XYZ file of C-alpha atoms in Angstrom:
326
model
C 79.634 76.079 71.757
C 80.759 72.534 71.113
C 83.737 72.033 68.634
C 83.045 70.343 65.336
C 85.630 68.313 63.497
C 88.401 68.984 62.305
C 89.458 71.434 65.200
C 90.655 74.779 63.913
C 94.187 74.102 65.813
C 96.393 71.746 66.820
C 97.588 72.178 70.529
C 100.820 70.761 71.462
C 100.616 66.884 71.738
C 100.716 65.749 75.400
C 102.127 62.306 74.682
C 104.737 61.017 72.090
C 103.016 58.742 69.665
C 106.398 57.266 68.220
C 106.571 53.531 67.843
C 107.948 52.896 71.297
C 104.979 54.652 72.635
C 102.732 52.545 70.651
C 104.326 49.325 71.535
C 105.259 49.833 75.200
C 104.242 47.027 76.988
C 104.587 48.614 80.414
C 102.777 51.795 81.014
C 105.748 53.418 83.129
C 107.314 54.292 79.574
C 104.618 57.025 79.148
C 105.966 59.190 82.278
C 109.584 59.027 82.614
C 110.918 60.155 79.564
C 112.273 63.855 79.446
C 111.482 64.164 75.754
C 107.893 63.486 76.155
C 107.891 66.032 78.819
C 109.080 68.766 76.594
C 106.479 67.554 73.837
C 103.911 68.061 76.318
C 104.655 71.394 76.614
C 106.146 70.843 80.071
C 109.487 72.606 81.431
C 111.382 70.211 83.284
C 112.999 73.236 85.053
C 109.932 74.300 87.042
C 108.550 72.932 90.015
C 106.716 69.701 89.844
C 107.190 70.183 85.886
C 104.990 73.132 85.660
C 103.585 73.884 81.959
C 105.468 76.337 79.718
C 102.757 78.885 79.942
C 102.352 82.883 80.552
C 100.376 83.915 83.597
C 97.882 85.926 81.503
C 94.307 85.200 81.730
C 92.826 82.560 79.299
C 89.557 82.507 77.627
C 87.945 79.158 76.560
C 84.296 78.883 75.538
C 82.154 80.887 77.918
C 84.457 80.603 80.786
C 87.292 82.870 81.979
C 90.098 81.452 84.209
C 93.471 82.668 85.128
C 96.412 79.816 84.879
C 99.253 79.825 87.346
C 102.562 78.612 86.798
C 101.807 75.273 88.550
C 100.799 72.551 86.418
C 97.111 71.934 86.637
C 96.389 74.538 89.023
C 94.042 77.499 88.381
C 92.460 80.386 89.837
C 88.606 80.330 89.837
C 86.168 83.383 89.394
C 85.793 83.028 93.255
C 89.612 83.512 93.537
C 90.184 79.733 95.003
C 92.969 77.828 93.794
C 92.352 74.233 92.625
C 94.975 71.780 93.337
C 93.756 69.313 90.664
C 96.731 68.248 88.718
C 95.459 65.367 86.704
C 92.248 63.793 85.477
C 91.665 59.967 84.829
C 88.664 58.992 82.757
C 87.036 55.897 82.608
C 85.436 55.030 79.126
C 82.236 52.869 79.052
C 79.337 54.962 80.917
C 81.599 58.134 81.206
C 83.272 59.114 78.073
C 81.375 56.793 75.773
C 77.976 55.338 75.908
C 77.479 51.635 77.225
C 75.569 50.777 74.281
C 78.617 51.576 71.885
C 80.683 48.996 73.894
C 77.874 46.402 74.261
C 75.965 46.569 71.135
C 78.976 47.495 68.791
C 82.518 46.701 70.011
C 81.672 43.356 71.898
C 79.495 41.923 68.857
C 82.149 42.968 66.600
C 84.951 41.157 68.392
C 82.509 38.049 69.167
C 81.406 37.698 65.267
C 85.004 38.317 63.871
C 87.266 36.237 66.360
C 87.329 33.317 64.142
C 88.036 35.340 61.080
C 90.785 37.387 62.605
C 92.632 34.206 63.939
C 92.538 32.358 60.408
C 93.831 35.697 58.735
C 96.735 36.470 61.401
C 97.462 32.937 62.763
C 100.949 33.201 61.962
C 101.718 36.589 63.078
C 103.450 37.524 66.353
C 100.737 39.441 67.881
C 98.214 36.631 67.387
C 100.792 33.693 68.583
C 101.156 35.908 71.858
C 97.334 36.364 72.162
C 97.116 32.567 71.893
C 99.676 32.158 74.354
C 97.817 34.224 76.806
C 94.416 32.547 76.105
C 96.020 29.175 76.483
C 97.430 30.080 80.053
C 93.953 31.804 81.140
C 91.731 28.817 79.729
C 94.127 26.347 81.659
C 93.433 28.518 84.885
C 89.656 28.421 84.133
C 89.628 24.774 83.732
C 91.177 24.208 86.907
C 88.726 26.782 88.598
C 85.532 25.170 86.890
C 84.893 28.478 85.043
C 81.552 28.127 82.742
C 82.358 27.913 79.214
C 86.115 26.996 79.302
C 87.033 24.088 77.165
C 90.451 22.557 76.552
C 92.445 23.877 73.909
C 94.297 21.326 71.747
C 98.081 21.532 71.059
C 99.345 22.894 67.911
C 99.734 19.297 66.482
C 96.345 18.877 66.402
C 95.985 21.623 63.430
C 95.198 25.385 62.938
C 91.557 24.547 62.444
C 90.891 22.654 65.559
C 93.056 25.259 67.590
C 91.036 28.201 66.413
C 87.600 26.365 66.895
C 88.511 26.009 70.594
C 89.814 29.399 70.962
C 86.754 30.448 69.453
C 84.584 28.960 71.974
C 86.428 30.160 74.854
C 86.648 33.869 73.662
C 82.931 33.888 72.946
C 81.906 32.662 76.331
C 84.499 35.135 77.912
C 82.660 38.028 75.828
C 79.357 36.783 77.038
C 80.487 36.700 80.574
C 82.027 40.147 80.117
C 85.154 39.087 81.759
C 87.721 41.641 82.504
C 90.907 39.746 82.017
C 94.005 40.629 79.943
C 93.861 37.502 77.575
C 90.454 38.753 76.327
C 91.233 42.546 76.129
C 94.261 42.029 74.103
C 92.719 39.818 71.475
C 89.623 42.178 71.428
C 92.052 45.046 70.909
C 93.722 43.441 68.050
C 90.399 42.483 66.342
C 89.070 46.079 66.529
C 92.262 47.398 65.367
C 91.196 45.559 61.991
C 87.700 46.785 62.266
C 89.025 50.566 62.611
C 91.397 50.250 59.898
C 88.951 48.739 57.541
C 86.289 51.690 58.345
C 83.973 49.114 59.838
C 84.151 51.004 63.189
C 84.085 54.452 64.493
C 84.515 55.373 68.212
C 81.615 57.065 69.988
C 81.980 59.829 72.781
C 79.386 61.978 74.351
C 79.087 65.542 72.963
C 80.504 67.152 75.877
C 83.677 65.309 75.777
C 85.810 66.952 72.926
C 85.343 70.558 74.403
C 86.280 69.331 77.927
C 89.159 67.611 76.749
C 90.528 70.816 74.917
C 89.537 73.047 77.863
C 91.615 70.784 80.354
C 94.405 70.521 78.060
C 94.631 74.245 77.732
C 94.804 74.554 81.440
C 97.420 72.346 81.452
C 95.709 69.556 83.559
C 96.881 66.205 82.093
C 94.396 63.617 81.157
C 94.674 59.968 81.189
C 92.377 56.949 80.496
C 91.835 53.951 82.723
C 89.768 51.179 81.205
C 89.500 47.485 81.443
C 90.039 47.505 77.654
C 93.627 47.233 76.478
C 95.801 50.360 75.805
C 95.455 49.694 72.070
C 91.578 49.515 72.420
C 91.744 52.752 74.165
C 93.829 54.496 71.409
C 91.711 53.174 68.640
C 88.408 54.482 70.198
C 89.799 57.960 70.872
C 91.806 58.042 67.643
C 88.889 57.303 65.528
C 85.922 59.157 67.118
C 82.783 60.677 65.685
C 84.579 63.931 66.593
C 88.092 63.032 64.977
C 91.161 62.193 66.881
C 91.293 63.198 70.397
C 94.371 61.577 71.506
C 96.165 64.929 71.142
C 94.478 65.728 74.419
C 95.591 62.579 76.384
C 98.785 61.971 78.110
C 98.495 58.217 78.781
C 96.268 55.147 78.823
C 95.902 52.529 81.799
C 94.652 49.138 81.628
C 94.215 45.951 83.356
C 97.957 45.421 83.606
C 98.018 48.113 86.276
C 95.522 45.908 88.231
C 91.720 45.496 88.637
C 89.740 48.589 88.364
C 87.947 47.593 91.676
C 90.838 47.257 93.727
C 92.532 50.251 95.505
C 96.042 49.380 94.940
C 95.400 49.923 91.267
C 94.964 53.651 91.884
C 98.007 53.988 94.115
C 99.931 52.459 91.399
C 98.416 55.072 89.017
C 99.129 57.767 91.515
C 102.758 56.823 91.820
C 103.140 56.754 88.056
C 101.776 60.127 87.590
C 104.354 61.812 89.999
C 101.979 63.956 92.087
C 102.508 65.117 95.447
C 99.289 63.855 96.794
C 96.851 61.157 95.328
C 94.127 63.827 96.144
C 95.701 65.965 93.147
C 94.087 63.401 90.808
C 90.435 63.328 90.144
C 88.995 59.891 88.621
C 85.631 60.003 87.072
C 83.915 56.754 86.425
C 80.143 55.376 86.392
C 80.984 52.197 88.844
C 80.619 52.785 92.393
C 83.019 49.894 93.137
C 85.663 51.753 91.079
C 84.631 55.187 92.990
C 85.093 53.444 96.202
C 88.525 52.000 95.380
C 89.734 55.231 93.997
C 88.605 57.061 96.941
C 90.261 54.631 99.462
C 93.563 55.323 97.514
C 93.067 59.028 98.345
C 91.898 60.158 94.961
C 89.025 63.024 94.326
C 86.294 61.074 92.877
C 83.123 62.033 90.829
C 80.566 59.535 89.474
C 79.485 59.947 85.938
C 75.563 59.652 85.378
C 75.049 59.006 81.697
C 71.852 57.852 79.808
C 71.975 53.889 79.544
C 73.980 53.741 82.938
C 72.882 51.252 85.492
C 71.320 52.729 88.982
C 73.412 53.762 91.714
C 73.401 53.147 95.228
C 71.386 55.334 97.311
C 73.486 57.507 99.757
C 76.588 56.395 97.650
C 78.161 59.657 98.907
C 80.017 60.616 95.983
C 79.592 63.763 93.914
C 77.793 63.206 90.433
C 77.621 64.949 87.073
C 75.765 64.456 84.008
C 78.213 66.281 81.799
C 81.802 66.844 81.567
C 81.037 70.915 81.632
C 80.065 70.471 85.061
C 83.726 69.581 86.185
């Protein structure tokens, strides 16, 4: 049965959402703090930071499994032990409809970029956003990227600077560019939208139950998206099923690397501290991302959701239509 919001209980948090966690500029901070391990329900004294769990059978929904003392490992009904210790999820087309991103989030950022920059121009966040955008636009102009226009110096005045920024940002959004300068600014714009109750995150109906199931089994779940970590936390913290961040252990974005590059998944594997990359399952709707993760040694499943683009024939990956199949 699908859980409705609010949830009837609060399982142990997988990550510490103290200010340091929220403001950390490097994802490494999510994984190497012993305090966070304890708050995650993990025992530092057990092999591989095993979960603090008993060995009794655990019942969840319609599925009965026995949890072993090894983190994330479980005995299935056929008696086979799974070595899966972590799950990394894409967002767009995997946990969340593509239409929510393309028809809600992107238009909101595009239509509100000018208002946001004007209202927050002198804040540290916006000045940092502008600095990144200036650097990106400088490179774009050298490379002849379509839509790039020069950003005048601060001496030109606030209005002229904002006008140039808006033109560049809107061109980047139209081109759906996966660049940190754009994603960071979008996250700050969306933060205002969520705070003003103008936005609500959307996840597929099977996602909350699956997240709770994996959490109960001691399997740590992470998110890897081209959107900023801030944007990821906003989406999962304000969904149509309530705050789902209590089931998530951390967030990866483009500061790790491009999602279509193998080295990004090698970096994630090293950060999660697993013995083998194959102990991590990566779920995505994009073939190129799946291929890059597989080349890094990860287990890969492709998500097939309404509105997703067509897959290559004979792509060779396992597919699922719902997280209940994982």
